[in-house]
Amino acid sequence: MERPVARSRSLARPVPAAANDAAVGKRPRGRPRKTALDRDDGNRRQELLRSAARLFRRKGFHATSTRDIAAAAGMQSGSPFYHFKSKGALLYAVMEEGMGSAILRQQLALQRAQETTANGHAQLRLLIRNHFDILLGPGSDFIPVMLYESRSITARQRALLAQLQSCYEAPWAPVLEALRSCGQLRADVKLARLLMFGALNWSAQWYDRRQGASLDDLTDAAMQLFFGETP
Amino acid sequence: MERPVARSRSLARPVPAAANDAAVGKRPRGRPRKTALDRDDGNRRQELLRSAARLFRRKGFHATSTRDIAAAAGMQSGSPFYHFKSKGALLYAVMEEGMGSAILRQQLALQRAQETTANGHAQLRLLIRNHFDILLGPGSDFIPVMLYESRSITARQRALLAQLQSCYEAPWAPVLEALRSCGQLRADVKLARLLMFGALNWSAQWYDRRQGASLDDLTDAAMQLFFGETP
DNA sequence: CCTACCGATCGGTAGG
DNA sequence: CCTACCGATCGGTAGG
């Protein structure tokens, strides 16, 4: 349920072949240098990404030093640059990973409920509930970083991210159009979408998982606010 | 219409007494050094605030150097520290000025329309329209800085700002309660307020004054989205 | 991935 | 408000 992209990458992680060879017995002459690196690479890189996401979210990109990130991942100060060309590349990787994961999770949620949710309300509720999960659920630092640190990436990176964002937003359009057609959404669809995403995304600024409302409560409130729906 | 707090501070600015003495005629012996400083102080400080607000908004607090701000205000690198104790104090001053101005403008808007707007819809429309103006109108860098740079101030400063924010939000509560009472707002009032402010505040991230919708269009869309109102 | 290090930049200050 | 400056920190790199 959390960060399926990371998990799928974990599953796809290359098996530590040389280490196995050594265990099996065929003379491991010389240090299996390159192989050892390969074995750890995915893990260490992922650890850097998670540490960076957490710190970028809590303190902001420019207030976080690469030394902070390295320390949080249990590395020395220069080591992040073995995995990422620059601090900016690390930031962009966090955002890209976050969007990839979000798109995948949304796709899965839509597939899972494809037959059961016929009407527009239910579809939008599903999208909103899933959005809150991506934004506020466990391990949810990547998307807030993307939302609130976009000033710190290059124009080219922003353009690339915009493509991913389009993928994410694509399933919302037909649902909103349908609701508009049957009169349940009165506002201009494009502005309504922007305002709705604002209402949802802003929750990353105030929502506290450990107190108050649940994500289901938030979803109810949003649906009621947007459509006067009483569940 | 813009930044009335600044204006009222301007009005309260100490009269350049010595300069007046000189003008009245009694031999201006020596450079009126100290007096010249006094006379300009309010202006220069305001210029620093405006430059800082613009840069903090565009690049973020940590990505903006005090040298940037000084240059934008036509000063040398060390001069901002004549007006502000630290870079952080400058950031907080921007936020405080923004909130003071916003509260004042909201108060004025409410007074101006006190008799004409009887029903809840009209009152909320007024508050929303005014909010968009504060957030997106000309010279509107202060509030976005407050909204998006609050990580960079101290806990004490955040607490002080929270008081000002309460003042700003106070007039919204009874309006929302009334709409809830007469069934036009179905969602929990507290959550609805947070979601609504999210929808409004997020516009600072995407709204472009030079193209697309006007602030009236935005207000219409928001009212339609929240209440299905067709103007 | 670590060690040792560099050049640049930055917030801030003294002294006028 | 300017000039000249300091100590600290930072992103990044070479070389292993």
Coordinates of C-alpha atoms (C1' of nucleotides) in Angstrom, one line a residue:
Chain A
M1 CA 0.0 0.0 0.0
E2 CA 2.9 2.4 0.6
R3 CA 5.2 3.5 -2.2
P4 CA 4.5 0.6 -4.5
V5 CA 7.0 1.9 -7.0
A6 CA 9.8 1.6 -4.4
R7 CA 8.6 -1.8 -3.6
S8 CA 8.5 -2.9 -7.2
R9 CA 12.0 -1.6 -7.6
S10 CA 13.0 -3.5 -4.6
L11 CA 11.6 -6.7 -6.1
A12 CA 13.4 -6.0 -9.3
R13 CA 16.6 -5.4 -7.4
P14 CA 19.5 -7.5 -9.0
V15 CA 20.3 -10.6 -7.0
P16 CA 23.7 -10.3 -5.3
A17 CA 25.2 -12.8 -7.8
A18 CA 28.9 -12.5 -6.8
A19 CA 28.2 -12.8 -3.1
N20 CA 26.3 -16.0 -3.9
D21 CA 29.1 -17.3 -6.0
A22 CA 31.5 -16.7 -3.1
A23 CA 29.1 -18.5 -0.7
V24 CA 28.7 -21.4 -3.2
G25 CA 32.5 -21.7 -3.4
K26 CA 34.1 -20.9 -6.7
R27 CA 37.3 -19.0 -5.7
P28 CA 36.4 -15.3 -5.3
R29 CA 39.8 -14.0 -6.5
G30 CA 40.1 -10.3 -5.8
R31 CA 37.6 -8.1 -4.1
P32 CA 34.2 -8.4 -5.8
R33 CA 34.4 -4.6 -5.8
K34 CA 32.0 -3.7 -8.7
T35 CA 29.6 -6.4 -7.7
A36 CA 29.4 -5.4 -4.1
L37 CA 28.6 -1.9 -5.2
D38 CA 25.9 -3.3 -7.5
R39 CA 24.4 -5.2 -4.7
D40 CA 24.1 -2.2 -2.4
D41 CA 23.4 0.4 -5.0
G42 CA 19.7 0.1 -5.1
N43 CA 19.4 0.0 -1.3
R44 CA 21.7 2.9 -0.7
R45 CA 20.2 5.0 -3.4
Q46 CA 16.7 4.4 -2.1
E47 CA 17.9 5.3 1.4
L48 CA 19.3 8.5 0.1
L49 CA 16.0 9.3 -1.7
R50 CA 14.0 8.6 1.4
S51 CA 16.3 10.7 3.6
A52 CA 16.3 13.5 1.2
A53 CA 12.5 13.5 0.8
R54 CA 12.0 13.6 4.5
L55 CA 14.5 16.5 5.0
F56 CA 13.5 18.4 1.9
R57 CA 9.9 18.3 3.2
R58 CA 10.7 19.2 6.8
K59 CA 13.3 21.9 6.2
G60 CA 13.1 22.8 2.5
F61 CA 15.6 22.2 -0.3
H62 CA 18.0 25.0 0.4
A63 CA 17.8 24.6 4.1
T64 CA 18.9 21.0 3.8
S65 CA 22.6 20.3 3.2
T66 CA 23.9 17.3 1.3
R67 CA 25.7 16.6 4.6
D68 CA 22.4 16.4 6.4
I69 CA 21.1 13.9 3.8
A70 CA 24.3 11.9 3.9
A71 CA 24.2 11.6 7.7
A72 CA 20.5 10.7 7.7
A73 CA 21.4 7.9 5.3
G74 CA 24.4 6.8 7.4
M75 CA 27.0 8.0 4.9
Q76 CA 29.9 10.4 4.8
S77 CA 29.6 13.9 3.4
G78 CA 30.8 13.3 -0.1
S79 CA 29.0 10.0 -0.7
P80 CA 25.7 11.2 -2.0
F81 CA 27.6 12.4 -5.1
Y82 CA 28.5 8.9 -5.8
H83 CA 24.8 8.2 -6.4
F84 CA 23.6 11.6 -7.7
K85 CA 25.4 14.1 -9.9
S86 CA 24.3 17.0 -7.8
K87 CA 22.0 18.1 -5.0
G88 CA 19.6 19.3 -7.7
A89 CA 19.6 15.9 -9.3
L90 CA 18.7 14.4 -6.0
L91 CA 15.8 16.8 -5.6
Y92 CA 14.5 16.0 -9.0
A93 CA 14.9 12.2 -8.4
V94 CA 12.7 12.6 -5.3
M95 CA 10.0 14.4 -7.3
E96 CA 10.2 11.9 -10.2
E97 CA 10.0 8.9 -7.9
G98 CA 7.0 10.6 -6.1
M99 CA 5.1 11.2 -9.3
G100 CA 5.9 7.7 -10.7
S101 CA 4.6 6.1 -7.5
A102 CA 1.5 8.4 -7.4
I103 CA 0.6 7.5 -11.0
L104 CA 1.0 3.8 -10.4
R105 CA -1.0 3.9 -7.2
Q106 CA -3.8 5.8 -8.8
Q107 CA -3.9 3.4 -11.8
L108 CA -4.1 0.4 -9.4
A109 CA -6.9 2.0 -7.4
L110 CA -8.8 2.7 -10.5
Q111 CA -8.4 -0.8 -11.9
R112 CA -9.3 -2.3 -8.5
A113 CA -12.6 -0.5 -8.4
Q114 CA -13.4 -0.4 -12.1
E115 CA -16.6 -2.4 -12.0
T116 CA -17.9 -1.5 -8.5
T117 CA -17.9 2.3 -8.9
A118 CA -20.3 3.2 -11.7
N119 CA -21.4 6.8 -11.0
G120 CA -19.4 10.0 -11.1
H121 CA -19.6 10.7 -7.4
A122 CA -18.1 7.4 -6.4
Q123 CA -15.4 7.7 -9.0
L124 CA -14.4 11.1 -7.8
R125 CA -14.5 10.0 -4.2
L126 CA -12.1 7.2 -5.1
L127 CA -9.7 9.6 -6.8
I128 CA -9.9 12.0 -3.8
R129 CA -9.4 9.3 -1.2
N130 CA -6.4 8.0 -3.1
H131 CA -5.0 11.5 -3.5
F132 CA -5.2 12.0 0.3
D133 CA -3.4 8.7 0.8
I134 CA -0.6 9.7 -1.6
L135 CA -0.3 13.1 0.0
L136 CA -0.8 12.3 3.7
G137 CA -0.4 8.6 4.1
P138 CA 2.7 6.8 5.6
G139 CA 5.9 7.6 3.8
S140 CA 4.3 10.5 2.0
D141 CA 7.2 13.0 1.7
F142 CA 7.8 12.7 -2.0
I143 CA 4.7 14.4 -3.3
P144 CA 4.7 17.3 -0.9
V145 CA 8.3 17.9 -1.9
M146 CA 7.3 18.0 -5.5
L147 CA 4.4 20.3 -4.7
Y148 CA 6.3 22.8 -2.5
E149 CA 9.9 22.8 -3.9
S150 CA 9.3 23.2 -7.6
R151 CA 11.0 26.6 -7.5
S152 CA 14.2 24.8 -7.0
I153 CA 14.3 22.7 -10.1
T154 CA 15.3 23.8 -13.6
A155 CA 12.8 24.8 -16.3
R156 CA 13.6 21.6 -18.2
Q157 CA 12.9 19.5 -15.2
R158 CA 9.7 21.3 -14.5
A159 CA 8.6 20.6 -18.0
L160 CA 9.3 16.9 -17.6
L161 CA 7.5 16.8 -14.3
A162 CA 4.5 18.6 -15.9
Q163 CA 4.2 15.6 -18.3
L164 CA 4.0 13.2 -15.3
Q165 CA 1.5 15.5 -13.7
S166 CA -0.6 15.4 -16.8
C167 CA -0.6 11.6 -16.6
Y168 CA -1.8 11.8 -13.0
E169 CA -4.5 14.3 -13.7
A170 CA -5.8 12.6 -16.9
P171 CA -8.2 10.3 -15.2
W172 CA -9.8 13.2 -13.3
A173 CA -10.9 15.1 -16.4
P174 CA -13.6 12.7 -17.7
V175 CA -15.0 12.3 -14.2
L176 CA -15.3 16.0 -13.8
E177 CA -16.7 16.5 -17.3
A178 CA -19.4 13.9 -16.5
L179 CA -20.3 15.6 -13.3
R180 CA -20.5 18.9 -15.1
S181 CA -22.7 17.4 -17.8
C182 CA -25.3 16.1 -15.4
G183 CA -25.3 19.4 -13.5
Q184 CA -23.7 18.3 -10.3
L185 CA -20.7 20.5 -11.0
R186 CA -21.6 24.0 -11.9
A187 CA -18.2 25.7 -12.1
D188 CA -15.9 25.8 -15.1
V189 CA -14.2 22.4 -15.2
K190 CA -10.6 23.7 -15.5
L191 CA -11.0 26.2 -12.7
A192 CA -12.9 23.7 -10.6
R193 CA -10.0 21.2 -11.0
L194 CA -7.4 23.8 -10.0
L195 CA -9.5 24.8 -6.9
M196 CA -10.1 21.2 -5.9
F197 CA -6.5 20.2 -6.2
G198 CA -5.7 23.3 -4.1
A199 CA -8.1 22.2 -1.4
L200 CA -6.6 18.7 -1.4
N201 CA -2.9 19.7 -1.7
W202 CA -3.1 22.4 0.9
S203 CA -3.9 19.7 3.5
A204 CA -0.2 18.7 3.4
Q205 CA 0.3 22.0 5.2
W206 CA -2.1 21.4 8.1
Y207 CA -3.0 17.8 8.3
D208 CA -1.7 15.9 11.4
R209 CA -1.9 12.2 11.1
R210 CA -1.8 11.7 14.8
Q211 CA -4.8 13.8 15.8
G212 CA -8.2 14.8 14.5
A213 CA -9.7 13.7 11.3
S214 CA -8.9 10.5 9.4
L215 CA -8.3 10.4 5.7
D216 CA -11.9 9.1 5.3
D217 CA -13.1 12.1 7.2
L218 CA -11.2 14.4 4.9
T219 CA -12.7 12.7 1.9
D220 CA -16.2 13.0 3.3
A221 CA -15.7 16.7 4.0
A222 CA -14.3 17.3 0.5
M223 CA -17.1 15.6 -1.2
Q224 CA -19.7 17.4 0.9
L225 CA -18.0 20.7 0.3
F226 CA -17.8 20.2 -3.5
F227 CA -21.1 18.4 -4.0
G228 CA -23.2 18.8 -0.9
E229 CA -23.1 15.1 -0.7
T230 CA -24.2 13.6 2.6
P231 CA -22.7 10.1 2.9
Chain B
M1 CA -6.0 50.2 -2.0
E2 CA -2.7 48.5 -1.8
R3 CA -0.9 47.8 1.5
P4 CA -2.9 50.3 3.6
V5 CA -0.8 49.3 6.7
A6 CA 2.3 50.6 5.0
R7 CA 0.4 53.7 4.2
S8 CA -0.7 54.2 7.8
R9 CA 2.8 53.6 8.9
S10 CA 3.9 56.2 6.5
L11 CA 1.5 58.7 8.0
A12 CA 2.7 57.9 11.4
R13 CA 6.3 58.4 10.3
P14 CA 8.1 60.9 12.5
V15 CA 8.2 64.3 11.0
P16 CA 11.7 65.3 10.0
A17 CA 11.9 68.0 12.7
A18 CA 15.5 69.2 12.1
A19 CA 15.0 69.3 8.4
N20 CA 12.1 71.6 9.0
D21 CA 14.1 73.8 11.2
A22 CA 16.7 74.1 8.4
A23 CA 14.0 74.9 5.9
V24 CA 12.5 77.5 8.2
G25 CA 15.8 79.3 7.9
K26 CA 18.2 78.9 10.8
R27 CA 21.6 78.4 9.2
P28 CA 22.0 74.7 8.2
R29 CA 25.5 74.4 9.4
G30 CA 27.1 71.0 8.5
R31 CA 25.6 68.1 6.6
P32 CA 22.1 67.3 8.0
R33 CA 23.5 63.8 8.1
K34 CA 21.4 62.3 10.9
T35 CA 18.4 64.1 9.8
A36 CA 18.7 62.8 6.2
L37 CA 18.8 59.3 7.6
D38 CA 15.8 59.9 9.7
R39 CA 13.8 61.3 6.8
D40 CA 14.6 58.3 4.6
D41 CA 14.4 55.7 7.2
G42 CA 10.8 54.7 6.7
N43 CA 11.2 54.8 2.9
R44 CA 14.3 52.7 2.9
R45 CA 12.9 50.2 5.3
Q46 CA 9.7 49.9 3.2
E47 CA 11.8 49.4 0.1
L48 CA 13.7 46.6 1.8
L49 CA 10.5 45.0 2.8
R50 CA 9.1 45.2 -0.7
S51 CA 12.3 43.9 -2.3
A52 CA 12.6 41.1 0.2
A53 CA 8.9 40.1 -0.3
R54 CA 9.4 39.9 -4.0
L55 CA 12.6 37.9 -3.9
F56 CA 11.4 35.6 -1.1
R57 CA 8.3 34.8 -3.1
R58 CA 10.1 34.2 -6.4
K59 CA 13.2 32.3 -5.1
G60 CA 12.3 31.3 -1.5
F61 CA 13.9 32.5 1.7
H62 CA 17.0 30.4 1.7
A63 CA 17.7 30.9 -2.0
T64 CA 17.6 34.6 -1.5
S65 CA 20.8 36.3 -0.1
T66 CA 20.7 39.5 1.9
R67 CA 23.0 40.8 -0.8
D68 CA 20.2 40.1 -3.4
I69 CA 17.8 42.1 -1.3
A70 CA 20.2 44.9 -0.7
A71 CA 20.9 45.2 -4.4
A72 CA 17.2 45.2 -5.3
A73 CA 16.7 48.0 -2.8
G74 CA 19.7 49.9 -4.2
M75 CA 21.9 49.4 -1.2
Q76 CA 25.3 47.9 -0.3
S77 CA 25.6 44.4 1.0
G78 CA 25.7 45.2 4.7
S79 CA 23.0 47.8 4.8
P80 CA 20.0 45.7 5.3
F81 CA 21.4 45.0 8.8
Y82 CA 21.1 48.6 9.7
H83 CA 17.3 48.2 9.3
F84 CA 16.8 44.6 10.4
K85 CA 18.7 42.7 13.1
S86 CA 18.9 39.6 10.9
K87 CA 17.7 38.0 7.7
G88 CA 15.1 36.1 9.7
A89 CA 13.8 39.3 11.2
L90 CA 13.4 40.6 7.7
L91 CA 11.4 37.6 6.7
Y92 CA 9.2 37.9 9.8
A93 CA 8.7 41.6 9.1
V94 CA 7.5 40.8 5.6
M95 CA 5.0 38.3 7.0
E96 CA 3.8 40.6 9.8
E97 CA 3.3 43.4 7.4
G98 CA 1.4 41.2 5.0
M99 CA -0.9 40.0 7.7
G100 CA -1.5 43.4 9.1
S101 CA -2.4 44.7 5.7
A102 CA -4.6 41.8 5.0
I103 CA -6.6 42.2 8.2
L104 CA -7.0 45.9 7.6
R105 CA -8.2 45.4 4.0
Q106 CA -10.6 42.7 5.1
Q107 CA -12.0 44.9 7.8
L108 CA -12.4 47.8 5.4
A109 CA -14.2 45.6 2.8
L110 CA -16.5 44.3 5.5
Q111 CA -17.4 47.7 6.7
R112 CA -17.8 49.1 3.3
A113 CA -20.4 46.5 2.4
Q114 CA -22.0 46.0 5.8
E115 CA -25.5 47.1 4.9
T116 CA -25.7 46.0 1.3
T117 CA -24.8 42.3 1.8
A118 CA -27.4 40.6 3.9
N119 CA -27.3 36.9 3.1
G120 CA -24.6 34.5 3.8
H121 CA -23.7 33.8 0.2
A122 CA -23.0 37.4 -0.5
Q123 CA -20.9 37.8 2.6
L124 CA -18.8 34.8 1.8
R125 CA -18.5 36.0 -1.8
L126 CA -17.1 39.2 -0.5
L127 CA -14.6 37.5 1.8
I128 CA -13.4 35.3 -1.0
R129 CA -13.2 38.1 -3.5
N130 CA -11.2 40.1 -1.1
H131 CA -9.0 37.1 -0.3
F132 CA -8.1 36.7 -3.9
D133 CA -7.3 40.3 -4.1
I134 CA -4.9 40.1 -1.2
L135 CA -3.4 37.0 -2.5
L136 CA -3.2 37.7 -6.3
G137 CA -3.7 41.4 -6.7
P138 CA -1.0 44.0 -7.4
G139 CA 1.8 44.1 -4.9
S140 CA 0.7 40.7 -3.5
D141 CA 4.0 39.2 -2.4
F142 CA 3.7 39.4 1.3
I143 CA 0.9 36.9 1.9
P144 CA 2.3 34.2 -0.4
V145 CA 5.6 34.6 1.4
M146 CA 3.8 34.1 4.7
L147 CA 1.9 31.1 3.3
Y148 CA 4.9 29.3 1.8
E149 CA 7.9 30.2 3.9
S150 CA 6.6 29.6 7.4
R151 CA 9.1 26.7 7.8
S152 CA 11.8 29.4 8.0
I153 CA 10.6 31.3 11.0
T154 CA 11.0 30.4 14.6
A155 CA 8.3 28.7 16.7
R156 CA 7.7 31.9 18.7
Q157 CA 7.3 33.9 15.5
R158 CA 4.9 31.2 14.1
A159 CA 2.8 31.5 17.3
L160 CA 2.7 35.3 16.9
L161 CA 1.6 35.0 13.3
A162 CA -1.0 32.4 14.3
Q163 CA -2.7 35.1 16.4
L164 CA -2.8 37.5 13.4
Q165 CA -4.2 34.6 11.2
S166 CA -6.9 34.1 13.8
C167 CA -7.9 37.7 13.5
Y168 CA -8.0 37.4 9.8
E169 CA -10.1 34.2 9.9
A170 CA -12.4 35.4 12.6
P171 CA -15.0 37.0 10.3
W172 CA -15.2 33.8 8.3
A173 CA -16.5 31.6 11.1
P174 CA -19.9 33.1 11.7
V175 CA -20.6 33.3 7.9
L176 CA -19.7 29.6 7.5
E177 CA -21.7 28.7 10.6
A178 CA -24.8 30.5 9.2
L179 CA -24.4 28.7 5.9
R180 CA -24.1 25.4 7.7
S181 CA -27.2 26.2 9.8
C182 CA -29.4 26.8 6.8
G183 CA -28.1 23.7 5.1
Q184 CA -26.1 25.3 2.3
L185 CA -22.9 24.0 3.7
R186 CA -23.0 20.3 4.5
A187 CA -19.4 19.6 5.5
D188 CA -17.9 20.0 9.0
V189 CA -17.3 23.7 9.4
K190 CA -13.7 23.4 10.5
L191 CA -12.7 21.0 7.7
A192 CA -14.6 23.0 5.2
R193 CA -12.8 26.2 6.2
L194 CA -9.4 24.4 5.8
L195 CA -10.3 23.0 2.5
M196 CA -11.7 26.3 1.2
F197 CA -8.6 28.2 2.3
G198 CA -6.6 25.5 0.5
A199 CA -8.5 26.0 -2.7
L200 CA -8.0 29.8 -2.4
N201 CA -4.4 29.8 -1.2
W202 CA -3.2 27.3 -3.8
S203 CA -4.1 29.8 -6.5
A204 CA -1.0 31.7 -5.6
Q205 CA 0.9 28.7 -7.2
W206 CA -0.9 28.7 -10.5
Y207 CA -2.7 32.0 -11.1
D208 CA -1.2 34.2 -13.8
R209 CA -2.5 37.8 -13.7
R210 CA -1.7 38.4 -17.3
Q211 CA -3.7 35.6 -18.9
G212 CA -6.9 33.6 -18.4
A213 CA -9.4 34.2 -15.7
S214 CA -9.9 37.4 -13.7
L215 CA -10.2 37.5 -10.0
D216 CA -14.0 37.8 -10.4
D217 CA -14.0 34.7 -12.5
L218 CA -12.1 32.9 -9.8
T219 CA -14.6 34.1 -7.2
D220 CA -17.4 32.8 -9.4
A221 CA -15.8 29.5 -9.8
A222 CA -15.1 29.1 -6.1
M223 CA -18.7 30.0 -5.2
Q224 CA -20.1 27.6 -7.8
L225 CA -17.8 24.8 -6.6
F226 CA -18.6 25.3 -2.9
F227 CA -22.3 26.1 -3.2
G228 CA -23.4 25.2 -6.7
E229 CA -24.3 28.9 -7.0
T230 CA -24.9 30.2 -10.5
P231 CA -24.4 33.9 -10.6
Chain C
dC1 C1' 31.7 4.7 -0.7
dC2 C1' 35.4 7.3 2.4
dT3 C1' 39.1 11.0 3.2
dA4 C1' 40.7 15.3 2.6
dC5 C1' 40.2 19.2 0.6
dC6 C1' 38.9 23.5 -2.4
dG7 C1' 36.6 27.7 -4.0
dA8 C1' 32.6 30.2 -3.5
dT9 C1' 29.1 32.2 -1.0
dC10 C1' 26.8 33.8 2.8
dG11 C1' 25.1 36.1 7.2
dG12 C1' 26.7 39.3 10.0
dT13 C1' 29.9 43.0 12.2
dA14 C1' 33.2 46.9 13.3
dG15 C1' 34.2 51.3 12.5
dG16 C1' 33.3 55.1 10.4
Chain D
dC1 C1' 24.1 53.7 5.3
dC2 C1' 29.0 52.3 3.2
dT3 C1' 33.6 49.8 3.4
dA4 C1' 36.2 46.1 4.4
dC5 C1' 36.2 42.1 6.4
dC6 C1' 35.6 37.5 9.2
dG7 C1' 34.2 32.8 10.3
dA8 C1' 31.3 29.3 9.0
dT9 C1' 29.1 26.5 5.8
dC10 C1' 28.2 24.5 1.6
dG11 C1' 28.2 21.9 -2.9
dG12 C1' 31.3 19.4 -5.1
dT13 C1' 35.7 16.8 -6.5
dA14 C1' 40.2 13.9 -6.7
dG15 C1' 42.1 10.0 -5.5
dG16 C1' 41.9 6.0 -3.5

